[in-house]
């Protein structure tokens, strides 16, 4: 397992299509379904690294407003789906097997430095990959002695952005599925980086991406993708 698998299946926000996203049950389920790694999002809340995607609470909890304006006690009182609470990143590490990779996506200002500090004081045994749309946060993570490999997410293809990511030493590039043409995947691979595609929930599309040279996919439905991979 981990990010060095031949073709990496990454549970997006755990198993977001099968359980409340970014909750402990979603991560446990993804692991039971045989993913190589899970992906999660972090935001800095009251000095802690909360596992949460959106900047506001409405979509996935019974709360309202900006999550980063709340205290830790306030967000712990919320229902994040099925009675679950918004976890802290250390809780996710605790419920996963040490061989399962963890892709940590930096969301919001300050997460790069906070994650680097957290990992320096308590580095988990899991294979780690730190990603973000924000190159600024990734640079801060690196400057703050963050030693985990990094990845840059790409939602709009721009050669200058790709070049900057490679200059930064990105281990992988995470490309939106709509951008994943055979030519682009081959070009990025030729640049010496791994190419992971998000978010892929169609098994036939997974097969296509594997054929054109992608190194792995993020998926909300790890059961479908793992079943398709076993057929290959």
Short mmCIF file of C-alpha atoms in Angstrom, two decimals:
data_model
loop_
_atom_site.label_atom_id
_atom_site.label_comp_id
_atom_site.label_asym_id
_atom_site.label_seq_id
_atom_site.Cartn_x
_atom_site.Cartn_y
_atom_site.Cartn_z
CA UNK A 1 0.00 0.00 0.00
CA UNK A 2 0.95 3.67 0.03
CA UNK A 3 1.89 5.93 -2.85
CA UNK A 4 4.38 3.54 -4.43
CA UNK A 5 1.76 1.02 -5.53
CA UNK A 6 1.79 0.16 -9.23
CA UNK A 7 -1.47 2.09 -9.69
CA UNK A 8 -2.54 4.02 -6.61
CA UNK A 9 -6.17 4.06 -5.45
CA UNK A 10 -6.72 7.02 -3.10
CA UNK A 11 -9.92 7.32 -1.09
CA UNK A 12 -11.13 10.90 -1.61
CA UNK A 13 -11.99 12.44 1.76
CA UNK A 14 -11.99 8.86 2.96
CA UNK A 15 -14.80 7.26 1.01
CA UNK A 16 -16.91 10.36 0.42
CA UNK A 17 -19.47 8.60 -1.75
CA UNK A 18 -20.17 5.93 0.86
CA UNK A 19 -19.85 7.68 4.25
CA UNK A 20 -19.82 11.27 5.58
CA UNK A 21 -16.74 12.86 4.03
CA UNK A 22 -13.64 13.54 6.11
CA UNK A 23 -15.00 11.64 9.12
CA UNK A 24 -13.36 8.74 10.92
CA UNK A 25 -15.89 6.18 9.59
CA UNK A 26 -15.14 7.33 6.02
CA UNK A 27 -11.42 6.73 6.51
CA UNK A 28 -11.95 3.35 8.18
CA UNK A 29 -14.29 2.27 5.38
CA UNK A 30 -11.85 3.35 2.65
CA UNK A 31 -9.13 1.28 4.28
CA UNK A 32 -11.42 -1.76 4.59
CA UNK A 33 -12.19 -1.43 0.88
CA UNK A 34 -8.52 -1.78 0.07
CA UNK A 35 -7.30 1.69 -0.85
CA UNK A 36 -3.58 2.34 -1.02
CA UNK A 37 -4.03 5.77 0.55
CA UNK A 38 -6.64 8.23 1.74
CA UNK A 39 -6.93 11.94 1.03
CA UNK A 40 -8.06 14.49 3.60
CA UNK A 41 -8.29 18.26 3.89
CA UNK A 42 -7.05 20.36 6.80
CA UNK A 43 -8.01 23.79 8.10
CA UNK A 44 -6.53 25.65 11.03
CA UNK A 45 -9.20 26.05 13.73
CA UNK A 46 -8.39 27.49 17.13
CA UNK A 47 -4.77 26.42 16.73
CA UNK A 48 -5.66 22.84 15.75
CA UNK A 49 -5.65 21.02 12.42
CA UNK A 50 -9.27 20.17 11.71
CA UNK A 51 -10.04 17.66 8.95
CA UNK A 52 -12.54 19.61 6.88
CA UNK A 53 -12.87 20.64 3.24
CA UNK A 54 -15.06 23.72 2.91
CA UNK A 55 -14.40 27.18 4.28
CA UNK A 56 -17.95 27.24 5.65
CA UNK A 57 -19.92 24.71 7.68
CA UNK A 58 -23.29 24.53 5.94
CA UNK A 59 -22.75 21.82 3.31
CA UNK A 60 -21.52 18.99 5.53
CA UNK A 61 -22.59 19.91 9.07
CA UNK A 62 -25.54 21.35 10.97
CA UNK A 63 -23.52 24.50 11.67
CA UNK A 64 -23.33 27.83 9.87
CA UNK A 65 -20.59 30.33 9.12
CA UNK A 66 -16.87 30.16 8.50
CA UNK A 67 -15.19 27.23 10.24
CA UNK A 68 -12.01 29.22 10.92
CA UNK A 69 -14.04 31.76 12.95
CA UNK A 70 -15.18 29.08 15.42
CA UNK A 71 -13.59 27.74 18.57
CA UNK A 72 -12.60 24.10 18.78
CA UNK A 73 -15.39 23.43 21.28
CA UNK A 74 -17.93 24.99 18.92
CA UNK A 75 -17.02 22.77 15.99
CA UNK A 76 -16.90 19.69 18.21
CA UNK A 77 -20.56 20.30 19.08
CA UNK A 78 -21.55 19.97 15.40
CA UNK A 79 -22.87 16.92 13.56
CA UNK A 80 -20.63 16.20 10.55
CA UNK A 81 -22.93 13.43 9.31
CA UNK A 82 -24.39 10.39 11.03
CA UNK A 83 -23.64 11.88 14.41
CA UNK A 84 -19.93 12.07 13.69
CA UNK A 85 -17.69 14.93 14.79
CA UNK A 86 -15.12 16.87 12.76
CA UNK A 87 -11.86 15.05 13.56
CA UNK A 88 -8.42 16.41 14.29
CA UNK A 89 -5.73 15.08 11.96
CA UNK A 90 -4.06 13.03 14.70
CA UNK A 91 -7.28 11.07 15.13
CA UNK A 92 -7.17 10.01 11.48
CA UNK A 93 -3.62 8.75 11.85
CA UNK A 94 -4.70 6.79 14.93
CA UNK A 95 -7.53 4.90 13.18
CA UNK A 96 -5.55 3.90 10.08
CA UNK A 97 -3.03 1.14 9.61
CA UNK A 98 0.50 2.55 9.43
CA UNK A 99 0.96 1.21 5.91
CA UNK A 100 -1.93 3.25 4.50
CA UNK A 101 -0.77 6.43 2.79
CA UNK A 102 -2.24 9.77 3.81
CA UNK A 103 -2.49 12.67 1.35
CA UNK A 104 -2.96 15.86 3.37
CA UNK A 105 -4.39 18.75 1.36
CA UNK A 106 -3.65 22.20 2.79
CA UNK A 107 -6.75 24.39 2.89
CA UNK A 108 -6.63 27.93 4.16
CA UNK A 109 -3.96 30.30 5.40
CA UNK A 110 -1.47 29.00 7.93
CA UNK A 111 -1.93 25.29 7.32
CA UNK A 112 1.49 24.79 5.76
CA UNK A 113 3.41 26.05 8.79
CA UNK A 114 1.05 24.40 11.27
CA UNK A 115 1.32 21.01 9.58
CA UNK A 116 5.12 21.20 9.41
CA UNK A 117 5.26 21.98 13.13
CA UNK A 118 2.88 19.13 13.92
CA UNK A 119 4.88 16.60 11.90
CA UNK A 120 8.17 17.67 13.46
CA UNK A 121 6.83 17.01 16.94
CA UNK A 122 4.89 13.85 16.13
CA UNK A 123 5.61 12.25 12.75
CA UNK A 124 3.21 9.35 12.05
CA UNK A 125 4.38 6.09 10.52
CA UNK A 126 2.11 6.44 7.47
CA UNK A 127 3.51 7.29 4.04
CA UNK A 128 2.68 10.99 3.64
CA UNK A 129 2.05 13.33 0.74
CA UNK A 130 1.23 17.02 1.28
CA UNK A 131 -0.73 18.73 -1.48
CA UNK A 132 -2.42 22.04 -2.21
CA UNK A 133 -3.69 24.35 -4.91
CA UNK A 134 -1.68 27.01 -3.06
CA UNK A 135 1.99 26.96 -3.95
CA UNK A 136 2.48 29.62 -1.28
CA UNK A 137 1.30 27.24 1.46
CA UNK A 138 3.47 24.44 0.05
CA UNK A 139 6.49 26.75 0.04
CA UNK A 140 5.78 27.67 3.66
CA UNK A 141 5.47 23.99 4.54
CA UNK A 142 8.89 23.32 3.01
CA UNK A 143 10.54 26.34 4.65
CA UNK A 144 9.14 25.25 8.01
CA UNK A 145 11.14 22.02 7.77
CA UNK A 146 8.28 20.02 6.33
CA UNK A 147 10.09 16.95 5.03
CA UNK A 148 7.17 15.09 3.45
CA UNK A 149 6.96 15.04 -0.36
CA UNK A 150 4.64 17.62 -1.88
CA UNK A 151 2.09 17.69 -4.69
CA UNK A 152 0.40 20.51 -6.59
CA UNK A 153 -3.24 20.33 -7.60
CA UNK A 154 -4.19 21.59 -11.05
CA UNK A 155 -7.76 22.57 -11.94
CA UNK A 156 -6.83 24.74 -14.95
CA UNK A 157 -3.92 23.69 -17.13
CA UNK A 158 -1.21 26.34 -17.29
CA UNK A 159 2.35 25.48 -18.33
CA UNK A 160 3.75 28.25 -16.11
CA UNK A 161 2.00 26.78 -13.08
CA UNK A 162 3.27 23.31 -13.98
CA UNK A 163 6.80 24.66 -14.38
CA UNK A 164 6.62 26.38 -10.98
CA UNK A 165 5.39 23.17 -9.38
CA UNK A 166 8.31 21.24 -10.84
CA UNK A 167 10.76 23.93 -9.72
CA UNK A 168 9.35 23.57 -6.22
CA UNK A 169 10.23 19.88 -6.34
CA UNK A 170 6.72 18.47 -6.54
CA UNK A 171 6.72 14.68 -6.24
CA UNK A 172 3.40 14.49 -8.05
CA UNK A 173 0.85 16.63 -9.86
CA UNK A 174 -2.85 16.09 -9.22
CA UNK A 175 -4.83 16.84 -12.35
CA UNK A 176 -8.59 17.35 -12.63
CA UNK A 177 -10.14 14.54 -14.64
CA UNK A 178 -11.45 16.87 -17.35
CA UNK A 179 -7.85 17.93 -18.07
CA UNK A 180 -6.44 14.41 -18.24
CA UNK A 181 -5.87 13.90 -21.94
CA UNK A 182 -3.35 11.30 -23.11
CA UNK A 183 -1.06 14.10 -24.36
CA UNK A 184 -1.06 15.98 -21.05
CA UNK A 185 -0.55 12.89 -18.92
CA UNK A 186 2.37 11.83 -21.12
CA UNK A 187 3.85 15.34 -21.06
CA UNK A 188 3.72 15.55 -17.26
CA UNK A 189 5.20 12.08 -16.89
CA UNK A 190 8.02 13.14 -19.22
CA UNK A 191 8.69 16.02 -16.80
CA UNK A 192 9.58 13.43 -14.18
CA UNK A 193 6.55 13.72 -11.91
CA UNK A 194 3.84 11.23 -11.04
CA UNK A 195 0.35 12.07 -12.27
CA UNK A 196 -2.72 11.39 -10.13
CA UNK A 197 -6.21 12.23 -11.39
CA UNK A 198 -9.16 13.55 -9.35
CA UNK A 199 -12.01 12.66 -8.85
CA UNK A 200 -12.69 9.40 -10.71
CA UNK A 201 -15.84 7.42 -9.87
CA UNK A 202 -16.39 5.61 -13.17
CA UNK A 203 -14.53 2.27 -13.40
CA UNK A 204 -14.29 2.52 -17.19
CA UNK A 205 -12.62 5.91 -16.86
CA UNK A 206 -10.16 4.43 -14.39
CA UNK A 207 -9.23 1.82 -16.98
CA UNK A 208 -8.68 4.55 -19.60
CA UNK A 209 -6.49 6.60 -17.27
CA UNK A 210 -4.38 3.62 -16.39
CA UNK A 211 -3.93 2.85 -20.09
CA UNK A 212 -2.72 6.37 -20.91
CA UNK A 213 -0.12 6.32 -18.14
CA UNK A 214 -1.69 7.94 -15.07
CA UNK A 215 -0.14 6.73 -11.82
CA UNK A 216 -3.34 6.66 -9.77
CA UNK A 217 -6.73 8.19 -9.05
CA UNK A 218 -8.69 9.80 -6.26
CA UNK A 219 -12.16 8.29 -5.88
CA UNK A 220 -15.27 8.72 -3.74
CA UNK A 221 -16.17 5.06 -4.33
CA UNK A 222 -13.11 2.90 -3.62
CA UNK A 223 -15.17 -0.29 -3.89
CA UNK A 224 -15.92 0.29 -7.60
CA UNK A 225 -12.38 1.34 -8.46
CA UNK A 226 -10.72 -1.49 -6.56
CA UNK A 227 -13.06 -4.02 -8.23
CA UNK A 228 -12.16 -2.63 -11.64
CA UNK A 229 -8.46 -2.77 -10.86
CA UNK A 230 -8.71 -6.42 -9.83
CA UNK A 231 -10.25 -7.23 -13.22
CA UNK A 232 -7.25 -5.72 -15.04
#
